[in-house]
XYZ file of C-alpha atoms in Angstrom:
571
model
C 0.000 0.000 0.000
C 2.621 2.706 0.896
C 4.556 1.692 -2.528
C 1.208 2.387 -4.193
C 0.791 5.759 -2.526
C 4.521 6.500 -3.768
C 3.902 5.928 -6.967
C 0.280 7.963 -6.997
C 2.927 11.247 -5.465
C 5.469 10.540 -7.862
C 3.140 10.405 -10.755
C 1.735 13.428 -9.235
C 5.108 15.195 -8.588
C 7.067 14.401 -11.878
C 3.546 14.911 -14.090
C 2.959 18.230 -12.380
C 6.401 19.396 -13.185
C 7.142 18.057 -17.055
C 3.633 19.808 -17.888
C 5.086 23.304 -17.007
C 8.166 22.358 -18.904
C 6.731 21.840 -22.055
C 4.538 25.107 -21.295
C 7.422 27.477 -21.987
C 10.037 25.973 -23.951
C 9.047 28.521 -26.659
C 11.007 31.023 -25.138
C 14.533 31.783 -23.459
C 15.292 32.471 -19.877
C 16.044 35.860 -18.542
C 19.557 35.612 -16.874
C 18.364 37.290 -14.066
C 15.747 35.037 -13.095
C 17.925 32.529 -13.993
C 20.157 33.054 -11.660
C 18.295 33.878 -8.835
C 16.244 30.342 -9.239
C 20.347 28.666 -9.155
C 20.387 30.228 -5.778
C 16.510 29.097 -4.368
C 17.750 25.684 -5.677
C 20.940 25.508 -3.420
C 18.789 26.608 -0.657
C 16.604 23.722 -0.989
C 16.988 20.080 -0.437
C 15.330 17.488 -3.271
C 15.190 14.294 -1.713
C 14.278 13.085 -5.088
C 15.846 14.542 -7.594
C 12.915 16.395 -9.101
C 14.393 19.434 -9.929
C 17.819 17.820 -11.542
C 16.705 20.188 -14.945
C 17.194 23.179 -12.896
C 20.943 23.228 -14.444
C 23.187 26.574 -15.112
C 23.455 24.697 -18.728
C 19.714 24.731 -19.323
C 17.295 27.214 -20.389
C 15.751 27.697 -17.379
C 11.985 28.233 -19.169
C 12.493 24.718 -19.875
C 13.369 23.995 -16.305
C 10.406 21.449 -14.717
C 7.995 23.342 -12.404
C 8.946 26.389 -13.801
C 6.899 28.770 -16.366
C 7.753 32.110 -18.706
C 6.283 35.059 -20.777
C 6.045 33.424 -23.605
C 7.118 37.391 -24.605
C 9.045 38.655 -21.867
C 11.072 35.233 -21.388
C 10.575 35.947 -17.142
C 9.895 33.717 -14.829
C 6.075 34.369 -13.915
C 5.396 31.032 -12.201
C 6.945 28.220 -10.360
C 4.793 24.779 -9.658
C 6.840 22.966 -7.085
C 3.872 21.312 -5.306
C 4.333 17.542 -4.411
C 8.256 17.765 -4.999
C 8.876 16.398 -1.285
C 11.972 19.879 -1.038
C 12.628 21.343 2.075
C 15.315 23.670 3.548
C 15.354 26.990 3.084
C 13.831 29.598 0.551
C 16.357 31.927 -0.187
C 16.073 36.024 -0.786
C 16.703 35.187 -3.960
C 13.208 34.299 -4.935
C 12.226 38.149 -4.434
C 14.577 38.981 -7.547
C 11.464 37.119 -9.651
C 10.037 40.368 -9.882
C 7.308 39.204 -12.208
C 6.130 36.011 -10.227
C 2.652 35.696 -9.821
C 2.150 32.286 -8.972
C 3.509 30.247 -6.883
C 2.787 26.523 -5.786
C 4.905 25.244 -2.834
C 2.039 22.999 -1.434
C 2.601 19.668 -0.127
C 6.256 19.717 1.061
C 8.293 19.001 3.901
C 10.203 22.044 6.007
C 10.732 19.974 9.031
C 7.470 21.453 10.149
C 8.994 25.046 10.543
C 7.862 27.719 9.180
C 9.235 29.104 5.804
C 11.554 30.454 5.024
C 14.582 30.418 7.245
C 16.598 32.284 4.710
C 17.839 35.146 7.261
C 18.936 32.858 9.967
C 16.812 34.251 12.275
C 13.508 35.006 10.590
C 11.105 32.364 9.826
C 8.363 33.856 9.239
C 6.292 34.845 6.191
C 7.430 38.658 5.821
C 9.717 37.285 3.013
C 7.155 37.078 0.968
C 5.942 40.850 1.383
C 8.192 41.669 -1.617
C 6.363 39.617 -4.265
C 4.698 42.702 -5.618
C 2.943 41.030 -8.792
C 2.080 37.836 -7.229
C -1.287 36.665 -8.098
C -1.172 32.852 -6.911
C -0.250 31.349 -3.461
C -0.639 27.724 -2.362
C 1.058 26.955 0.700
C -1.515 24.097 1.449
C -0.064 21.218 4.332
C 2.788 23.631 4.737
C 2.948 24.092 8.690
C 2.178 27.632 9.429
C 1.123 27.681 13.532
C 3.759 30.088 14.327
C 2.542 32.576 12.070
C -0.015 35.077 14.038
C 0.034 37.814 11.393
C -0.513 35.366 8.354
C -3.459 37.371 7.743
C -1.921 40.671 7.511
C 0.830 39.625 5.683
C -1.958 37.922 3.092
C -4.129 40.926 2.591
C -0.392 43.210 1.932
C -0.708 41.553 -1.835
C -2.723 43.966 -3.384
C -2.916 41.422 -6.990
C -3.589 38.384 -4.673
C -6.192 36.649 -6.532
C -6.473 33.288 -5.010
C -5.105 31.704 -1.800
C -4.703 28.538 -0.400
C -3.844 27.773 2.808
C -5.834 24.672 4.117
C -4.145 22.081 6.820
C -1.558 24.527 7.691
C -2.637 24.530 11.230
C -3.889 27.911 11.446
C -5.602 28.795 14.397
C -6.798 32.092 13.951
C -9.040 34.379 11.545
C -8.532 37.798 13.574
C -12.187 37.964 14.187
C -11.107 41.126 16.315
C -9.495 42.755 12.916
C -12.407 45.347 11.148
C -10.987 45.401 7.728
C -8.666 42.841 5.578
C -7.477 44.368 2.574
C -8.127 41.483 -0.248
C -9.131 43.672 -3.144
C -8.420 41.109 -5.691
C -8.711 37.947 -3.913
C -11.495 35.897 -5.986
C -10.631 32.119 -4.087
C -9.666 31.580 -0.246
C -9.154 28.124 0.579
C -8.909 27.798 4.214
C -10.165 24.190 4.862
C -8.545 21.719 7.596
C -7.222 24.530 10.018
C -8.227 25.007 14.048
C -9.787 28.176 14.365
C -12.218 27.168 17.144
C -13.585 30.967 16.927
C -16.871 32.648 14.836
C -16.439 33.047 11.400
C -15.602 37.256 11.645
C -16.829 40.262 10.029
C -14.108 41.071 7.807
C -15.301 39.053 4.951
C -17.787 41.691 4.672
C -14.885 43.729 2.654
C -14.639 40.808 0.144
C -17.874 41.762 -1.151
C -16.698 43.368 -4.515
C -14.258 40.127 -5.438
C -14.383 36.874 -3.578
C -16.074 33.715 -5.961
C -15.032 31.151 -3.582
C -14.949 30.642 0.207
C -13.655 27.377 2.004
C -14.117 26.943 5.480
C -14.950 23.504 6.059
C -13.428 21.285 8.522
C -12.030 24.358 10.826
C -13.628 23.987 14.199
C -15.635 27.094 13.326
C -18.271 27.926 16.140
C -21.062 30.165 16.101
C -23.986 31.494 14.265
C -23.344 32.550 10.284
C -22.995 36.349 10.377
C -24.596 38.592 8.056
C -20.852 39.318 6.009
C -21.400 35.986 4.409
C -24.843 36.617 3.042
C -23.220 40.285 1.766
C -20.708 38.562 -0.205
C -22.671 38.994 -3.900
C -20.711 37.713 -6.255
C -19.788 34.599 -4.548
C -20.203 31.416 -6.302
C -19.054 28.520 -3.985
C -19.326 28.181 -0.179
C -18.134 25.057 2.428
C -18.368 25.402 5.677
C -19.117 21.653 6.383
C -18.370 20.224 9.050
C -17.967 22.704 11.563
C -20.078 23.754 15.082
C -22.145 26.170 13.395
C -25.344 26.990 14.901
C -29.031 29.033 14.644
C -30.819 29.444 11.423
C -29.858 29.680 8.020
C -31.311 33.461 7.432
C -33.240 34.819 4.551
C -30.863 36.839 3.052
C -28.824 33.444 1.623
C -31.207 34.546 -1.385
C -29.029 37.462 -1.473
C -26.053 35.214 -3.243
C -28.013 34.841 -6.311
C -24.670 33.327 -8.300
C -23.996 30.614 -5.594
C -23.565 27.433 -7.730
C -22.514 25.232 -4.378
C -24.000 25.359 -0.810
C -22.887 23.225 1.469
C -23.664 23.415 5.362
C -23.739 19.762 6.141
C -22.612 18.282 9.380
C -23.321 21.675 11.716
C -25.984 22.238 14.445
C -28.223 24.765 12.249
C -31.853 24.739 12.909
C -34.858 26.624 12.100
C -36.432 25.693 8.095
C -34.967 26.147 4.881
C -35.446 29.600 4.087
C -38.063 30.370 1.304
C -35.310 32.525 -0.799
C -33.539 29.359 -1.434
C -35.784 30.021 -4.660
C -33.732 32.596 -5.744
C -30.730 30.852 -6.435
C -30.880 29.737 -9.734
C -27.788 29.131 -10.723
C -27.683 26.434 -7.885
C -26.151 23.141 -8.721
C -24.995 21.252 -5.323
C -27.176 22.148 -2.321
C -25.852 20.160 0.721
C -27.793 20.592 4.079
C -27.844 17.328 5.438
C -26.760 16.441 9.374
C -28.101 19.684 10.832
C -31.230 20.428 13.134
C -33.458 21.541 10.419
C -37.070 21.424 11.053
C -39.830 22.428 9.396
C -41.394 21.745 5.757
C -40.071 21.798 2.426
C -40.476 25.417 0.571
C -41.921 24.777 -2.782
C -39.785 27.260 -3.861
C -37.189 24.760 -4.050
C -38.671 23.278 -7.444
C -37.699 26.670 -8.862
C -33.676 25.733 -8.825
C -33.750 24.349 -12.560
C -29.802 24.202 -12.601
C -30.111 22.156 -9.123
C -28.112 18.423 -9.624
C -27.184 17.630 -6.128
C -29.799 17.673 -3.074
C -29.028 16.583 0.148
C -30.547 17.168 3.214
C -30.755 13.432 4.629
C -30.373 13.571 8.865
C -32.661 16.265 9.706
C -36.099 17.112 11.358
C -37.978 17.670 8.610
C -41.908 17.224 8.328
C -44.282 17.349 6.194
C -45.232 16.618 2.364
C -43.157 15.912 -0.262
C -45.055 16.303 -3.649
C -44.686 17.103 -7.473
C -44.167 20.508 -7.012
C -41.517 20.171 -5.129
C -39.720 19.121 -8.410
C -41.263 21.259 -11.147
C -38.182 22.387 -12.553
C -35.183 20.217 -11.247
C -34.883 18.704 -14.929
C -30.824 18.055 -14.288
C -31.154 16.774 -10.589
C -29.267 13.786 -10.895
C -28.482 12.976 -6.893
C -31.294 13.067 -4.782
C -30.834 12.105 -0.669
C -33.658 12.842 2.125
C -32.858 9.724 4.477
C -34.032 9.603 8.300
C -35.964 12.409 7.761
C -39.901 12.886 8.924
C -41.228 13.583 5.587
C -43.722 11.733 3.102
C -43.282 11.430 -0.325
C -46.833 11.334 -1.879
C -46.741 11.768 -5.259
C -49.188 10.644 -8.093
C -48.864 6.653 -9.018
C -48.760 8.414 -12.758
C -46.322 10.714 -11.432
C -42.944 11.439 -14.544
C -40.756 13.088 -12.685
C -38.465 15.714 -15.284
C -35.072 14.357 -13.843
C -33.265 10.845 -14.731
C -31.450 10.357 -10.802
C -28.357 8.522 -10.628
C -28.632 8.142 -6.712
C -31.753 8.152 -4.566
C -31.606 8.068 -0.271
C -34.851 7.841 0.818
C -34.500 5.474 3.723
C -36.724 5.756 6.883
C -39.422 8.078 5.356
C -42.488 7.441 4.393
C -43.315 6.229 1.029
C -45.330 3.699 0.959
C -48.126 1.579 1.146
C -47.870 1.300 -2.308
C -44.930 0.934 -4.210
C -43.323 4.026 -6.268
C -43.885 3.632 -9.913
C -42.311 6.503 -10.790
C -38.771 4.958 -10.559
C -39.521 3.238 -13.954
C -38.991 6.034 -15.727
C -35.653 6.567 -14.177
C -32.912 4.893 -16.622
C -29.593 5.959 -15.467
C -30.200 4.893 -11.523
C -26.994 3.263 -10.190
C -27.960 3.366 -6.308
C -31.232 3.420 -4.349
C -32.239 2.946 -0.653
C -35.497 2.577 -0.238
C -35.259 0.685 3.449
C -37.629 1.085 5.806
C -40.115 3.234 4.098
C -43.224 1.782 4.859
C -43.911 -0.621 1.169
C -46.406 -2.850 1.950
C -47.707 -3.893 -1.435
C -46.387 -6.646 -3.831
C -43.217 -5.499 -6.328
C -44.512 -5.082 -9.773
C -43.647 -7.146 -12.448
C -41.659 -4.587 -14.239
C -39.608 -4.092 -10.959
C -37.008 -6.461 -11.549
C -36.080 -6.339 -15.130
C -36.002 -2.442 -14.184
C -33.400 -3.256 -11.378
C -31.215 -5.340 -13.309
C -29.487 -1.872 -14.439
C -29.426 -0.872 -10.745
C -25.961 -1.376 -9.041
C -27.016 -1.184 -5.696
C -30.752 -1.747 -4.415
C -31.868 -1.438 -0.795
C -35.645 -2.216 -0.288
C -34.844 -3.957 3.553
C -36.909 -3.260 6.805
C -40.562 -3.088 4.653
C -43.131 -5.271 3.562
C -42.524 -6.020 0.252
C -44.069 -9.623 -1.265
C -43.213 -11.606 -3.960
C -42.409 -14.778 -5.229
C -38.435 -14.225 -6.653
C -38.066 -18.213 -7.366
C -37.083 -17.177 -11.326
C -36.365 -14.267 -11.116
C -32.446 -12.991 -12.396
C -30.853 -10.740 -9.832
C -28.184 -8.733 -11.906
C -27.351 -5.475 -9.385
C -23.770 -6.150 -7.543
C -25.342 -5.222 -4.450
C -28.564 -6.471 -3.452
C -30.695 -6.079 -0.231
C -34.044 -7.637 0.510
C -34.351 -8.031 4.286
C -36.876 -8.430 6.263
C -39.407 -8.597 3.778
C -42.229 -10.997 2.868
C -40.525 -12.424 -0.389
C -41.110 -16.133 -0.472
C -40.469 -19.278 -2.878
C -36.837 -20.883 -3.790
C -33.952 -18.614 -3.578
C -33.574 -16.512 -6.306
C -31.367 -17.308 -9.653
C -28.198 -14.980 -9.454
C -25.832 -13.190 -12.482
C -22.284 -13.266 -12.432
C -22.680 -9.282 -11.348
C -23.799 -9.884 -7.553
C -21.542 -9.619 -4.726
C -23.426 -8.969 -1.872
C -27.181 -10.831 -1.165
C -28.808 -10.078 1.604
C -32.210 -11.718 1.943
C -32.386 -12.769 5.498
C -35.735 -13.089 7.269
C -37.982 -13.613 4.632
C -40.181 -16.533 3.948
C -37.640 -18.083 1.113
C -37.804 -22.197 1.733
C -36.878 -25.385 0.084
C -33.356 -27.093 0.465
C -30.227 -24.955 0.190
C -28.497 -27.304 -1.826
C -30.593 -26.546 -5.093
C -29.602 -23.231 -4.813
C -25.437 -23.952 -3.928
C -25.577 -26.652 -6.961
C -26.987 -24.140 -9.483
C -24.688 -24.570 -12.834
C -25.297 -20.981 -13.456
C -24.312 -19.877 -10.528
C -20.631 -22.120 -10.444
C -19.006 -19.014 -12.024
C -20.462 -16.514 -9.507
C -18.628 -13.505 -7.785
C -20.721 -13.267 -4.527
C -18.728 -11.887 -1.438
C -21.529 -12.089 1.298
C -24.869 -14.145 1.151
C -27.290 -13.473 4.365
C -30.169 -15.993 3.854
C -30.589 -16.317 7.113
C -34.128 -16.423 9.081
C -35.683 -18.284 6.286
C -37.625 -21.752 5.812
C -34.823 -23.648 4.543
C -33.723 -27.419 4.782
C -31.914 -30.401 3.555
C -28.219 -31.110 3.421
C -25.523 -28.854 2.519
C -24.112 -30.866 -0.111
C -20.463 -30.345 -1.569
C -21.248 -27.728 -4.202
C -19.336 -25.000 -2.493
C -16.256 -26.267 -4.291
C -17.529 -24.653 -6.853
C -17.724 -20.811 -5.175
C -14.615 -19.610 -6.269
C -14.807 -15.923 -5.090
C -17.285 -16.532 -1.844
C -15.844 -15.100 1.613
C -18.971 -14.885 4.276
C -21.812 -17.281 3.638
C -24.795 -16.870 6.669
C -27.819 -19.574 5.924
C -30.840 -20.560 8.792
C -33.471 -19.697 10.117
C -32.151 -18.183 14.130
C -29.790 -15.312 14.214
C -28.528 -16.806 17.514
C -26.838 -20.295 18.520
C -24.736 -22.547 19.061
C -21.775 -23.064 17.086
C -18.763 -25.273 16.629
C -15.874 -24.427 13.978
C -14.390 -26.771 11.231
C -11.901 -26.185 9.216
C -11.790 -28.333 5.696
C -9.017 -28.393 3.548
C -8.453 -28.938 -0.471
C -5.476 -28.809 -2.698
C -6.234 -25.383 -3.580
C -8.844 -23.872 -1.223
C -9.288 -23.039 2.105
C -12.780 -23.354 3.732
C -14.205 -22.531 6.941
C -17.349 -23.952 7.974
C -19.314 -22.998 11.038
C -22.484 -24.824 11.832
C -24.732 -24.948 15.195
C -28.432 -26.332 15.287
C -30.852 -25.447 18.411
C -33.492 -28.308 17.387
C -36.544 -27.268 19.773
C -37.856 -25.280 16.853
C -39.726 -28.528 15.007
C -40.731 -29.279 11.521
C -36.651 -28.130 10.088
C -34.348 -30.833 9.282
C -30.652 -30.186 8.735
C -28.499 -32.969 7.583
C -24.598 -32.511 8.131
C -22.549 -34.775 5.778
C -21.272 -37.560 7.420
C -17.865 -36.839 6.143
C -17.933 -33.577 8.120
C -16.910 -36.065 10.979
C -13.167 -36.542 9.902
C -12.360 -33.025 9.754
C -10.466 -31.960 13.010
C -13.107 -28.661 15.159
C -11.186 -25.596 16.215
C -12.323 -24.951 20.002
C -14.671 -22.720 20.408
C -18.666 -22.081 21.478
C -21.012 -18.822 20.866
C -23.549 -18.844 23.508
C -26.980 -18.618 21.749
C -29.937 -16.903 23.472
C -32.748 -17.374 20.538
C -34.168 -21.111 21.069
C -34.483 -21.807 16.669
C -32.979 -24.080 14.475
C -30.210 -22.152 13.180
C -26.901 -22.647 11.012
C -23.876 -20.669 9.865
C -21.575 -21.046 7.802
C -18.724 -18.840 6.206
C -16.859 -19.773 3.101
C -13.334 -17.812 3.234
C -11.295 -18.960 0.404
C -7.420 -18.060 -0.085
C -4.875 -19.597 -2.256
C -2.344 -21.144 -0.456
C-alpha cells in the first residue's frame, strides 16, 4: 500500500512538473531570473531529484515546475507542489520580480515555518516583496507560528487566489475590522483550528471573492450577516464545523452561488423560502443539521439544481410534485431519516433521470413508487424502511437489473423471486415478505442479503446451481428463512465466496471446522438449536473426519439455526 501511494505522489510530482516544462520551452530564460532560481535551488533540499533540470546549462523556461512570458522570457510562475523539497527559501526568490504564482504545497520544512533564509527570521514577511504575485498555495505547509498570516496575506494587493488549508492555522482575527483582499477571488482555508466565529471582515470581500472554504475548521457560532453580503460569490463550504441558529433569509441574497454546502453543523430553524432565488444552484448540501420544518416549494424553482441533500434532519411534512417542477438536471437526490412523506401521483414522470436516490426511513409507501420506472440511469437506491407494503410489480425487476445497488430492507414487500435474475452487484431484501426458492443470481452480484424472509426449500438446489458455479458473490445473508436439507459439496464450486450466513435463528450454538483442499481453504461454522420442530438439517457424514477448532457462541434465541462462512485463499 505505501509503494502504491509512492507511486500515486510521484506520478503526481514528476507529471505536475514536465507539464510546465513543455509550457514554456518557446522562449529563453532571462539571466536574471535565472540566476536567482540557481540560488533558491541551493537553498533547498530534493530528496528526489525532481528538480535535476534546474541546471546553469539549461534554459531555465524549460526547467520542470517552472513557467515564462512566452514574450518577456521571465519567470512568472513556479509549480513545485508535491516535490517532497525542504530547507530553506532563499532572498533570492524576491529577484522574480514578475512572479505571480507560486505553488509550494505539499512539502516538507521539518514542520517550521518558511523560510529560514535570514537565519533568524522564519516567518512569512519574506514574501511581502512579491509585488505582482497573483497565486499562493502553501496548502499542508505548517504555518502555527505565524499570528500575522493574515496581515501579511491581505499586503498583496494582486492576490487573486489563496490557499492555505491544513496549515494549522488557528486564527481568523475575528477582532481585525478590515482585511485588505481587493483582488482575492478564491480563499481556501479548509482543515485549520480556528475554534472561533467566522468574523466580520469578509464583509470587505464583497466586490471580489467567488469562492470561500471553510470547512473542517472547528468554526463555532452562528453565520454572520458578512457571508450573506458577499454577492458575487459562487461557492461556499463550511461543512463540518459547530455552526449553529438558522440559516437566514438573506442566503437569497447570493443569487450566483452554484454550491452550498452546510452539512454536518448544528443549524436549525427551516430552509429559508429565498432558497428560490438561487438559480444558478447546482450542489445544495444541508444534510446532518437540526433543520425542522417543511419543504419550501420554492425549491422546485432551482432548474440548474443536480445535487440535493438534506438526509439527517427534522424535517416534516409533504413531499409532492411541485416540489420538483423544474429540477430537470437533478441527478443525486438524498432525504434519508428524515420525517417527511413522499406522496406523489402513481402516474407521477418526474423531469429528472437520478443517478442516486436516499430515501431510507421516510415514508413512502403503502404502495410501491412507480415513478422509478422512468428513471434509466439509476446506479444506487435505498429505499429501506419506508413503509412498502404492497407486492413489487412485475416490471420491478427487469427495471433493477441496471441498478448497481438496491436497498428495499426493513418493509413489507411480497413476492415470489423463485425465477427471477438478480443482476445489481449489491442487493438487499431483508426483512421482507418475499417467499419461494432462492432466487437465480448473475455473475454481477456480490453482496445478497435476503435474510428473514419466507424463502424455503433445500439450500443445496440453490449452492448446486450450474449458473451460478461461475459466480462472484462476497456475502450471502439468507438467514431467518424456511430452509432445509443437506448442505451438499457444491461450495467447491464458489470460487470468489468469503462470508456465507444460511438458517433460520440469528442466535446459537456453534462449533468451527476447518476443511481443507489442494487449492482452497474453507471454513465452515455450523450450530443447530433443534426445539424449533418441523426443520431438518443434515450434516454430511464426512464432516466427521475433519479436526473442530475450540470454540462455542452462547446462543440466546431457542431456533434451528446454522452458519456457515466460506473464506477462500490460495495457499
Amino acid at each position: 500500500m505505501q509503494l502504491v501511494l509512492f507511486l500515486l505522489w510521484f506520478f503526481a510530482a514528476t507529471f505536475s512538473l514536465s507539464f510546465f516544462k513543455t509550457m514554456s520551452n518557446e522562449v529563453s530564460c532571462n539571466e536574471k531570473d535565472k540566476q536567482a532560481l540557481l540560488s533558491l535551488k541551493r537553498g533547498l533540499t530534493d530528496p528526489f531529484n525532481l528538480l535535476s533540470s534546474w541546471s546553469s546549462q539549461e534554459d531555465c523556461c524549460r526547467w520542470d515546475g517552472v513557467h515564462c512570458d512566452n514574450k518577456t522570457s521571465r519567470v512568472t510562475e513556479l509549480h513545485l507542489a508535491y516535490t517532497g523539497i525542504g530547507g530553506e527559501i532563499s532572498r533570492s526568490l524576491l529577484e522574480l520580480e514578475f512572479l505571480n504564482y507560486l505553488d509550494l504545497s505539499f512539502n516538507d520544512f521539518n514542520c517550521t515555518p518558511i523560510p529560514t533564509f535570514l537565519g533568524s527570521m522564519d516567518n512569512l514577511y519574506w514574501m511581502s516583496g512579491l509585488f505582482s504575485i497573483q497565486y499562493i498555495d502553501l496548502s499542508s505547509v505548517d504555518l502555527h507560528k505565524e499570528a500575522d498570516w493574515l496581515q501579511i496575506m491581505s499586503k498583496f494587493s494582486s492576490l487573486s487566489e489563496l490557499y492555505l488549508s491544513n496549515c494549522k492555522l488557528d486564527s481568523l482575527n475575528p477582532s481585525l475590522g478590515f482585511v485588505n483582499f481587493t483582488s482575492l477571488q478564491v480563499l481556501y482555508l479548509s482543515g485549520n483550528h480556528f475554534n472561533h466565529e467566522i468574523p466580520n471582515w469578509f464583509s470587505n470581500l464583497s466586490t471580489s471573492l467567488l469562492k470561500l472554504y471553510l470547512d473542517d475548521s472547528s468554526l463555532k457560532g452562528e453565520i454572520p450577516p458578512s457571508i450573506f453580503n458577499l454577492e458575487k460569490l459562487e461557492y461556499l463550504s463550511l461543512y463540518p464545523n459547530h455552526l449553529i441558529g438558522k440559516i437566514p433569509e438573506s442566503l437569497g441574497q447570493l443569487k450566483h452561488l452554484t454550491y452550498l454546502d452546510l452539512s454536518f453543523n448544528s443549524l436549525n430553524g427551516p430552509i429559508p423560502l429565498s432558497v428560490g432565488n438561487l438559480s444558478h444552484m447546482r450542489t445544495l448540501s444541508l444534510n446532518q443539521n437540526q433543520l425542522n420544518g417543511t419543504i419550501p416549494k420554492s425549491l422546485g424553482l432551482l432548474s440548474n439544481l443536480e445535487e440535493l441533500y438534506i438526509e439527517n434532519n427534522f424535517l416534516t411534512g409533504t413531499i409532492d410534485e411541485g416540489h420538483f417542477k423544474k429540477l430537470s438536471k437533478l441527478k443525486d437526490l438524498s432525504m434519508s431519516q428524515t420525517q417527511l412523506f413522499f406522496n406523489v401521483n402513481s402516474n407521477w414522470v418526474p423531469p429528472f433521470q437520478l443517478e442516486y436516490v436516499s430515501m431510507s426511513s421516510i415514508k413512502i409507501g403503502p404502495h410501491f413508487p412507480s415513478w422509478l420506472q422512468s428513471q434509466r440511469s439509476l446506479g444506487f437506491l435505498d429505499m429501506s424502511m419506508s413503509g412498502i407494503s404492497s407486492k413489487a410489480p412485475s416490471w420491478f425487476w427487469n427495471w433493477a437489473s441496471n441498478v448497481e445497488a438496491i436497498d428495499l430492507s426493513d418493509n413489507h414487500i411480497e413476492g415470489d423471486l423463485s425465477n427471477i435474475l438478480l443482476n445489481s452487484t449489491v442487493i438487499n431484501l431483508r426483512s421482507n415478505h418475499f417467499k419461494g426458492r432462492f432466487p437465480l443470481l448473475s455473475e454481477n452480484v456480490k453482496v445478497l442479503n435476503i435474510a428473514n424472509n419466507s424463502y424455503s426449500g433445500p439450500i443445496s438446489t440453490f449452492l448446486c446451481q450450474k449458473a451460478i458455479r461461475k459466480n462472484k458473490l462476497v456475502v450471502l445473508d439468507a438467514s431467518d428463512n424456511l430452509l432445509l436439507g443437506e448442505l451438499s459439496h457444491c461450495w467447491r464450486y464458489w470460487q470468489q465466496g468469503s462470508r456465507y450466513r444460511t438458517g433460520t435463528g440469528r442466535t446459537g450454538r456453534y462449533v468451527p471446522y476447518r476443511l481443507h483442499t489442494g487449492i482452497k481453504t474453507l471454513t465452515f461454522r455450523t450450530g443447530l438449536n433443534t426445539s424449533r420442530t418441523g426443520h431438518v438439517l443434515a450434516i454430511p457424514a464426512n464432516f466427521g473426519q475433519y479436526r473442530p477448532i475450540p470454540g462455542v457462541l452462547a446462543g440466546t434465541e431457542k431456533s434451528f439455526f446454522y452458519f456457515f462462512i466460506f473464506k477462500f485463499c490460495n495457499f
